[in-house]
Amino acid sequence: EVQLVESGGGLVQPGGSLRLSCAASGFTFSSYWMSWVRQAPGKGLEWVANIKQDGSEKYYVDSVKGRFTISRDNAKNSLYLQMNSLRAEDTAVYYCARKYRTHNTGWFDPWGQGTLVTVSS
Amino acid sequence: SYELTQPPSVSVSPGQTARITCSGDALPKQYAYWYQQKPGQAPVLVIYKDSERPSGIPERFSGSSSGTTVTLTISGVQAEDEADYYCQSADSSGTSYVFGTGTKVTVL
């Protein structure tokens, strides 16, 4: 069974940092693009970042560029999101998702259960 | 920036058909995908590449595309289909992704 389990969320002050982790199992992790998607409380979904199988390509939504870094460790079947200079508007549930990509399109399946990040003083 | 627009809500009686639209300028050139999200749960893919249904998704879920609008149709709606639904697509390079504004489906 494919499983994605996020961890590392919590309460952090504005300007602070947090590192999220996602442990993958049930599939060949190194063969897939991976992504982070977030959802602010009571709001819709927002794509955050993608990373290629070998980590050689990374893409971010404009609002997190320069502050967030996506990375992976294929030996540990793990995905990470380093979040720096956090703002109140980064408060959200952060989901890890396996990403399918073909040519110039892609989709997310499955998703983890999410981890809540709260940025507040 | 690229946007996908959905109606905020759709109400339907059990056994009837619910149609959820998603509009975006790039949709004639890009596939659309649909996710179902129930309260407190992670999203689940229900349609990919406009009209393909993943294994395990009931046949009552279908998708279609016409010009700048894609549509998710739920035929014979059941109480368990009450959820938020989001469309999703990508930019022309496939490196940036966007979700629709979301539609809450209420089963009366």
PDB file of C-alpha atoms in Angstrom:
ATOM      1  CA  GLU A   1       0.000   0.000   0.000  1.00  0.00           C
ATOM      2  CA  VAL A   2       1.303   3.422  -0.958  1.00  0.00           C
ATOM      3  CA  GLN A   3       1.709   5.577   2.116  1.00  0.00           C
ATOM      4  CA  LEU A   4       2.931   9.131   2.738  1.00  0.00           C
ATOM      5  CA  VAL A   5       3.347  10.337   6.320  1.00  0.00           C
ATOM      6  CA  GLU A   6       4.201  13.964   7.062  1.00  0.00           C
ATOM      7  CA  SER A   7       5.766  15.242  10.263  1.00  0.00           C
ATOM      8  CA  GLY A   8       7.462  18.324  11.626  1.00  0.00           C
ATOM      9  CA  GLY A   9       4.595  20.780  11.817  1.00  0.00           C
ATOM     10  CA  GLY A  10       3.942  22.977  14.813  1.00  0.00           C
ATOM     11  CA  LEU A  11       3.772  26.515  16.151  1.00  0.00           C
ATOM     12  CA  VAL A  12       6.518  28.917  15.076  1.00  0.00           C
ATOM     13  CA  GLN A  13       6.971  32.652  15.447  1.00  0.00           C
ATOM     14  CA  PRO A  14       6.971  34.970  12.435  1.00  0.00           C
ATOM     15  CA  GLY A  15      10.442  35.042  10.915  1.00  0.00           C
ATOM     16  CA  GLY A  16      11.206  31.583  12.243  1.00  0.00           C
ATOM     17  CA  SER A  17      12.061  28.327  10.508  1.00  0.00           C
ATOM     18  CA  LEU A  18      10.629  24.845  10.343  1.00  0.00           C
ATOM     19  CA  ARG A  19      11.527  21.663   8.477  1.00  0.00           C
ATOM     20  CA  LEU A  20       8.807  19.312   7.326  1.00  0.00           C
ATOM     21  CA  SER A  21       9.436  15.669   6.496  1.00  0.00           C
ATOM     22  CA  CYS A  22       7.465  13.126   4.507  1.00  0.00           C
ATOM     23  CA  ALA A  23       8.186   9.402   4.822  1.00  0.00           C
ATOM     24  CA  ALA A  24       7.177   7.398   1.767  1.00  0.00           C
ATOM     25  CA  SER A  25       6.520   3.665   1.538  1.00  0.00           C
ATOM     26  CA  GLY A  26       4.826   1.139  -0.721  1.00  0.00           C
ATOM     27  CA  PHE A  27       6.340   2.384  -3.990  1.00  0.00           C
ATOM     28  CA  THR A  28       9.693   3.086  -5.620  1.00  0.00           C
ATOM     29  CA  PHE A  29      10.224   6.585  -4.231  1.00  0.00           C
ATOM     30  CA  SER A  30      13.198   7.380  -6.457  1.00  0.00           C
ATOM     31  CA  SER A  31      11.068   6.905  -9.600  1.00  0.00           C
ATOM     32  CA  TYR A  32       8.630   9.738  -8.946  1.00  0.00           C
ATOM     33  CA  TRP A  33       8.488  13.482  -8.826  1.00  0.00           C
ATOM     34  CA  MET A  34       7.228  14.621  -5.421  1.00  0.00           C
ATOM     35  CA  SER A  35       5.376  17.728  -4.294  1.00  0.00           C
ATOM     36  CA  TRP A  36       4.170  19.808  -1.373  1.00  0.00           C
ATOM     37  CA  VAL A  37       0.673  21.323  -1.425  1.00  0.00           C
ATOM     38  CA  ARG A  38      -0.788  23.469   1.360  1.00  0.00           C
ATOM     39  CA  GLN A  39      -4.224  24.501   2.557  1.00  0.00           C
ATOM     40  CA  ALA A  40      -4.787  27.478   4.834  1.00  0.00           C
ATOM     41  CA  PRO A  41      -7.530  27.013   7.450  1.00  0.00           C
ATOM     42  CA  GLY A  42     -10.922  27.100   5.755  1.00  0.00           C
ATOM     43  CA  LYS A  43      -9.343  27.878   2.370  1.00  0.00           C
ATOM     44  CA  GLY A  44      -8.544  26.089  -0.861  1.00  0.00           C
ATOM     45  CA  LEU A  45      -5.542  24.121  -2.033  1.00  0.00           C
ATOM     46  CA  GLU A  46      -2.298  25.794  -3.126  1.00  0.00           C
ATOM     47  CA  TRP A  47       0.578  24.052  -4.857  1.00  0.00           C
ATOM     48  CA  VAL A  48       3.880  24.907  -3.119  1.00  0.00           C
ATOM     49  CA  ALA A  49       6.780  23.024  -4.723  1.00  0.00           C
ATOM     50  CA  ASN A  50       7.868  20.104  -6.923  1.00  0.00           C
ATOM     51  CA  ILE A  51      11.104  18.134  -7.069  1.00  0.00           C
ATOM     52  CA  LYS A  52      12.339  15.777  -9.774  1.00  0.00           C
ATOM     53  CA  GLN A  53      13.288  12.182  -9.113  1.00  0.00           C
ATOM     54  CA  ASP A  54      17.010  12.913  -8.709  1.00  0.00           C
ATOM     55  CA  GLY A  55      16.556  16.361  -7.170  1.00  0.00           C
ATOM     56  CA  SER A  56      18.026  18.104 -10.212  1.00  0.00           C
ATOM     57  CA  GLU A  57      14.917  20.201 -10.895  1.00  0.00           C
ATOM     58  CA  LYS A  58      12.893  22.115  -8.328  1.00  0.00           C
ATOM     59  CA  TYR A  59       9.973  24.495  -8.849  1.00  0.00           C
ATOM     60  CA  TYR A  60       8.159  26.777  -6.427  1.00  0.00           C
ATOM     61  CA  VAL A  61       5.090  28.961  -6.257  1.00  0.00           C
ATOM     62  CA  ASP A  62       6.143  32.609  -6.385  1.00  0.00           C
ATOM     63  CA  SER A  63       5.055  33.359  -2.806  1.00  0.00           C
ATOM     64  CA  VAL A  64       7.643  30.990  -1.289  1.00  0.00           C
ATOM     65  CA  LYS A  65      10.583  31.450  -3.676  1.00  0.00           C
ATOM     66  CA  GLY A  66      13.747  32.318  -1.767  1.00  0.00           C
ATOM     67  CA  ARG A  67      12.231  31.251   1.561  1.00  0.00           C
ATOM     68  CA  PHE A  68      11.324  27.565   1.115  1.00  0.00           C
ATOM     69  CA  THR A  69      13.549  24.742  -0.150  1.00  0.00           C
ATOM     70  CA  ILE A  70      12.294  21.338  -1.259  1.00  0.00           C
ATOM     71  CA  SER A  71      14.690  18.401  -1.084  1.00  0.00           C
ATOM     72  CA  ARG A  72      14.683  14.619  -0.972  1.00  0.00           C
ATOM     73  CA  ASP A  73      16.771  11.685   0.211  1.00  0.00           C
ATOM     74  CA  ASN A  74      16.074   8.697  -1.998  1.00  0.00           C
ATOM     75  CA  ALA A  75      18.117   6.394   0.220  1.00  0.00           C
ATOM     76  CA  LYS A  76      15.747   7.212   3.075  1.00  0.00           C
ATOM     77  CA  ASN A  77      12.571   7.407   0.957  1.00  0.00           C
ATOM     78  CA  SER A  78      12.009  10.863   2.366  1.00  0.00           C
ATOM     79  CA  LEU A  79      10.877  14.266   1.136  1.00  0.00           C
ATOM     80  CA  TYR A  80      11.579  17.519   2.960  1.00  0.00           C
ATOM     81  CA  LEU A  81      10.472  21.143   2.986  1.00  0.00           C
ATOM     82  CA  GLN A  82      12.752  23.646   4.698  1.00  0.00           C
ATOM     83  CA  MET A  83      10.724  26.757   5.499  1.00  0.00           C
ATOM     84  CA  ASN A  84      12.542  29.951   6.491  1.00  0.00           C
ATOM     85  CA  SER A  85      11.392  33.515   7.148  1.00  0.00           C
ATOM     86  CA  LEU A  86       7.916  32.219   7.911  1.00  0.00           C
ATOM     87  CA  ARG A  87       4.962  34.580   7.739  1.00  0.00           C
ATOM     88  CA  ALA A  88       1.460  34.441   9.164  1.00  0.00           C
ATOM     89  CA  GLU A  89       0.142  33.727   5.677  1.00  0.00           C
ATOM     90  CA  ASP A  90       2.171  30.494   5.583  1.00  0.00           C
ATOM     91  CA  THR A  91      -0.149  29.055   8.239  1.00  0.00           C
ATOM     92  CA  ALA A  92      -1.663  25.957   6.663  1.00  0.00           C
ATOM     93  CA  VAL A  93      -1.879  22.210   6.577  1.00  0.00           C
ATOM     94  CA  TYR A  94       1.018  21.029   4.411  1.00  0.00           C
ATOM     95  CA  TYR A  95       0.449  17.888   2.351  1.00  0.00           C
ATOM     96  CA  CYS A  96       3.090  15.716   0.763  1.00  0.00           C
ATOM     97  CA  ALA A  97       1.964  14.176  -2.543  1.00  0.00           C
ATOM     98  CA  ARG A  98       3.355  11.846  -5.143  1.00  0.00           C
ATOM     99  CA  LYS A  99       3.360  13.614  -8.469  1.00  0.00           C
ATOM    100  CA  TYR A 100       2.758  12.096 -11.865  1.00  0.00           C
ATOM    101  CA  ARG A 101       4.227  14.051 -14.739  1.00  0.00           C
ATOM    102  CA  THR A 102       3.869  13.395 -18.437  1.00  0.00           C
ATOM    103  CA  HIS A 103       5.120  15.874 -21.029  1.00  0.00           C
ATOM    104  CA  ASN A 104       3.896  19.286 -19.870  1.00  0.00           C
ATOM    105  CA  THR A 105       1.234  18.216 -17.397  1.00  0.00           C
ATOM    106  CA  GLY A 106       0.958  16.459 -14.058  1.00  0.00           C
ATOM    107  CA  TRP A 107      -1.229  15.499 -11.135  1.00  0.00           C
ATOM    108  CA  PHE A 108      -1.013  14.470  -7.488  1.00  0.00           C
ATOM    109  CA  ASP A 109      -1.823  10.991  -6.218  1.00  0.00           C
ATOM    110  CA  PRO A 110      -1.851   9.953  -3.453  1.00  0.00           C
ATOM    111  CA  TRP A 111      -1.595  12.542  -0.689  1.00  0.00           C
ATOM    112  CA  GLY A 112      -0.405  12.234   2.885  1.00  0.00           C
ATOM    113  CA  GLN A 113      -2.642  13.135   5.824  1.00  0.00           C
ATOM    114  CA  GLY A 114      -0.978  16.531   6.241  1.00  0.00           C
ATOM    115  CA  THR A 115       0.863  18.366   9.001  1.00  0.00           C
ATOM    116  CA  LEU A 116      -0.289  21.699  10.442  1.00  0.00           C
ATOM    117  CA  VAL A 117       2.059  24.678  10.486  1.00  0.00           C
ATOM    118  CA  THR A 118       0.950  27.682  12.532  1.00  0.00           C
ATOM    119  CA  VAL A 119       2.909  30.923  12.293  1.00  0.00           C
ATOM    120  CA  SER A 120       1.977  33.192  15.164  1.00  0.00           C
ATOM    121  CA  SER A 121       3.517  35.191  17.972  1.00  0.00           C
TER     122      SER A 121
ATOM    123  CA  SER B   1      -0.957  34.410 -12.826  1.00  0.00           C
ATOM    124  CA  TYR B   2      -3.028  31.517 -14.071  1.00  0.00           C
ATOM    125  CA  GLU B   3      -6.454  31.059 -12.422  1.00  0.00           C
ATOM    126  CA  LEU B   4      -9.111  28.371 -12.418  1.00  0.00           C
ATOM    127  CA  THR B   5     -12.633  29.422 -11.455  1.00  0.00           C
ATOM    128  CA  GLN B   6     -15.273  27.162  -9.914  1.00  0.00           C
ATOM    129  CA  PRO B   7     -18.734  27.888  -8.492  1.00  0.00           C
ATOM    130  CA  PRO B   8     -18.587  28.106  -4.689  1.00  0.00           C
ATOM    131  CA  SER B   9     -21.380  25.623  -4.148  1.00  0.00           C
ATOM    132  CA  VAL B  10     -23.639  23.094  -5.820  1.00  0.00           C
ATOM    133  CA  SER B  11     -26.657  21.481  -4.188  1.00  0.00           C
ATOM    134  CA  VAL B  12     -28.221  18.257  -5.413  1.00  0.00           C
ATOM    135  CA  SER B  13     -30.774  15.722  -4.210  1.00  0.00           C
ATOM    136  CA  PRO B  14     -29.788  12.074  -3.776  1.00  0.00           C
ATOM    137  CA  GLY B  15     -29.966  10.151  -7.035  1.00  0.00           C
ATOM    138  CA  GLN B  16     -29.757  13.295  -9.148  1.00  0.00           C
ATOM    139  CA  THR B  17     -26.809  14.567 -11.214  1.00  0.00           C
ATOM    140  CA  ALA B  18     -24.313  17.141  -9.989  1.00  0.00           C
ATOM    141  CA  ARG B  19     -22.217  19.104 -12.464  1.00  0.00           C
ATOM    142  CA  ILE B  20     -19.233  21.159 -11.324  1.00  0.00           C
ATOM    143  CA  THR B  21     -17.534  23.471 -13.786  1.00  0.00           C
ATOM    144  CA  CYS B  22     -13.979  24.795 -13.853  1.00  0.00           C
ATOM    145  CA  SER B  23     -12.974  27.603 -16.188  1.00  0.00           C
ATOM    146  CA  GLY B  24      -9.502  28.725 -17.219  1.00  0.00           C
ATOM    147  CA  ASP B  25      -7.872  30.258 -20.284  1.00  0.00           C
ATOM    148  CA  ALA B  26      -5.245  27.522 -20.595  1.00  0.00           C
ATOM    149  CA  LEU B  27      -7.639  24.594 -20.362  1.00  0.00           C
ATOM    150  CA  PRO B  28      -7.925  24.141 -24.152  1.00  0.00           C
ATOM    151  CA  LYS B  29      -4.188  23.351 -24.116  1.00  0.00           C
ATOM    152  CA  GLN B  30      -3.771  21.684 -20.746  1.00  0.00           C
ATOM    153  CA  TYR B  31      -5.384  18.672 -19.091  1.00  0.00           C
ATOM    154  CA  ALA B  32      -7.498  19.107 -15.977  1.00  0.00           C
ATOM    155  CA  TYR B  33      -7.665  16.958 -12.882  1.00  0.00           C
ATOM    156  CA  TRP B  34     -10.282  16.683 -10.123  1.00  0.00           C
ATOM    157  CA  TYR B  35      -9.926  15.990  -6.414  1.00  0.00           C
ATOM    158  CA  GLN B  36     -12.503  15.215  -3.739  1.00  0.00           C
ATOM    159  CA  GLN B  37     -11.850  16.387  -0.188  1.00  0.00           C
ATOM    160  CA  LYS B  38     -14.041  15.413   2.729  1.00  0.00           C
ATOM    161  CA  PRO B  39     -13.851  17.333   6.041  1.00  0.00           C
ATOM    162  CA  GLY B  40     -10.650  16.624   7.950  1.00  0.00           C
ATOM    163  CA  GLN B  41      -9.273  14.398   5.201  1.00  0.00           C
ATOM    164  CA  ALA B  42      -6.649  14.693   2.498  1.00  0.00           C
ATOM    165  CA  PRO B  43      -7.735  15.233  -1.102  1.00  0.00           C
ATOM    166  CA  VAL B  44      -8.339  12.181  -3.292  1.00  0.00           C
ATOM    167  CA  LEU B  45      -7.898  12.126  -7.080  1.00  0.00           C
ATOM    168  CA  VAL B  46     -11.184  11.287  -8.822  1.00  0.00           C
ATOM    169  CA  ILE B  47     -10.478  12.273 -12.459  1.00  0.00           C
ATOM    170  CA  TYR B  48      -7.204  12.703 -14.358  1.00  0.00           C
ATOM    171  CA  LYS B  49      -6.429  13.932 -17.883  1.00  0.00           C
ATOM    172  CA  ASP B  50      -9.876  15.519 -18.234  1.00  0.00           C
ATOM    173  CA  SER B  51     -11.903  12.304 -18.264  1.00  0.00           C
ATOM    174  CA  GLU B  52      -9.917   9.306 -17.028  1.00  0.00           C
ATOM    175  CA  ARG B  53     -11.047   7.652 -13.825  1.00  0.00           C
ATOM    176  CA  PRO B  54      -8.465   6.137 -11.441  1.00  0.00           C
ATOM    177  CA  SER B  55      -8.990   2.591 -10.253  1.00  0.00           C
ATOM    178  CA  GLY B  56     -11.269   2.429  -7.243  1.00  0.00           C
ATOM    179  CA  ILE B  57     -13.241   5.547  -8.155  1.00  0.00           C
ATOM    180  CA  PRO B  58     -16.947   4.795  -8.749  1.00  0.00           C
ATOM    181  CA  GLU B  59     -18.249   4.956 -12.320  1.00  0.00           C
ATOM    182  CA  ARG B  60     -20.706   7.698 -11.342  1.00  0.00           C
ATOM    183  CA  PHE B  61     -17.764  10.134 -11.476  1.00  0.00           C
ATOM    184  CA  SER B  62     -16.948  11.383 -14.980  1.00  0.00           C
ATOM    185  CA  GLY B  63     -15.165  14.309 -16.567  1.00  0.00           C
ATOM    186  CA  SER B  64     -15.420  16.238 -19.807  1.00  0.00           C
ATOM    187  CA  SER B  65     -13.814  19.193 -21.521  1.00  0.00           C
ATOM    188  CA  SER B  66     -15.030  21.867 -23.904  1.00  0.00           C
ATOM    189  CA  GLY B  67     -12.968  24.908 -24.760  1.00  0.00           C
ATOM    190  CA  THR B  68     -12.006  26.868 -21.659  1.00  0.00           C
ATOM    191  CA  THR B  69     -14.295  24.853 -19.370  1.00  0.00           C
ATOM    192  CA  VAL B  70     -13.978  21.400 -17.869  1.00  0.00           C
ATOM    193  CA  THR B  71     -16.797  19.663 -16.024  1.00  0.00           C
ATOM    194  CA  LEU B  72     -16.940  17.037 -13.296  1.00  0.00           C
ATOM    195  CA  THR B  73     -20.217  15.124 -13.372  1.00  0.00           C
ATOM    196  CA  ILE B  74     -21.474  12.970 -10.524  1.00  0.00           C
ATOM    197  CA  SER B  75     -24.368  10.831 -11.716  1.00  0.00           C
ATOM    198  CA  GLY B  76     -26.744   9.304  -9.194  1.00  0.00           C
ATOM    199  CA  VAL B  77     -25.314  11.358  -6.328  1.00  0.00           C
ATOM    200  CA  GLN B  78     -25.043   9.599  -2.996  1.00  0.00           C
ATOM    201  CA  ALA B  79     -24.834  11.089   0.484  1.00  0.00           C
ATOM    202  CA  GLU B  80     -21.163  10.042   0.682  1.00  0.00           C
ATOM    203  CA  ASP B  81     -20.360  12.330  -2.270  1.00  0.00           C
ATOM    204  CA  GLU B  82     -20.891  15.408  -0.097  1.00  0.00           C
ATOM    205  CA  ALA B  83     -17.468  17.064  -0.107  1.00  0.00           C
ATOM    206  CA  ASP B  84     -15.351  19.857  -1.530  1.00  0.00           C
ATOM    207  CA  TYR B  85     -14.147  19.355  -5.095  1.00  0.00           C
ATOM    208  CA  TYR B  86     -11.122  21.043  -6.671  1.00  0.00           C
ATOM    209  CA  CYS B  87      -9.963  21.149 -10.253  1.00  0.00           C
ATOM    210  CA  GLN B  88      -6.242  21.434 -11.019  1.00  0.00           C
ATOM    211  CA  SER B  89      -4.116  22.126 -14.054  1.00  0.00           C
ATOM    212  CA  ALA B  90      -0.613  23.191 -15.036  1.00  0.00           C
ATOM    213  CA  ASP B  91       1.033  26.038 -16.897  1.00  0.00           C
ATOM    214  CA  SER B  92       2.263  25.515 -20.466  1.00  0.00           C
ATOM    215  CA  SER B  93       5.659  24.212 -19.310  1.00  0.00           C
ATOM    216  CA  GLY B  94       4.227  21.803 -16.773  1.00  0.00           C
ATOM    217  CA  THR B  95       6.401  23.209 -14.002  1.00  0.00           C
ATOM    218  CA  SER B  96       3.851  25.336 -12.167  1.00  0.00           C
ATOM    219  CA  TYR B  97       0.514  24.073 -10.944  1.00  0.00           C
ATOM    220  CA  VAL B  98      -2.746  25.699  -9.959  1.00  0.00           C
ATOM    221  CA  PHE B  99      -5.900  24.577  -8.197  1.00  0.00           C
ATOM    222  CA  GLY B 100      -9.386  25.854  -8.751  1.00  0.00           C
ATOM    223  CA  THR B 101     -11.216  27.871  -6.125  1.00  0.00           C
ATOM    224  CA  GLY B 102     -13.144  24.808  -4.948  1.00  0.00           C
ATOM    225  CA  THR B 103     -16.814  23.799  -4.970  1.00  0.00           C
ATOM    226  CA  LYS B 104     -18.743  22.532  -1.990  1.00  0.00           C
ATOM    227  CA  VAL B 105     -21.235  19.858  -3.015  1.00  0.00           C
ATOM    228  CA  THR B 106     -24.184  19.531  -0.668  1.00  0.00           C
ATOM    229  CA  VAL B 107     -26.477  16.519  -0.880  1.00  0.00           C
ATOM    230  CA  LEU B 108     -29.920  17.661   0.183  1.00  0.00           C
TER     231      LEU B 108
END
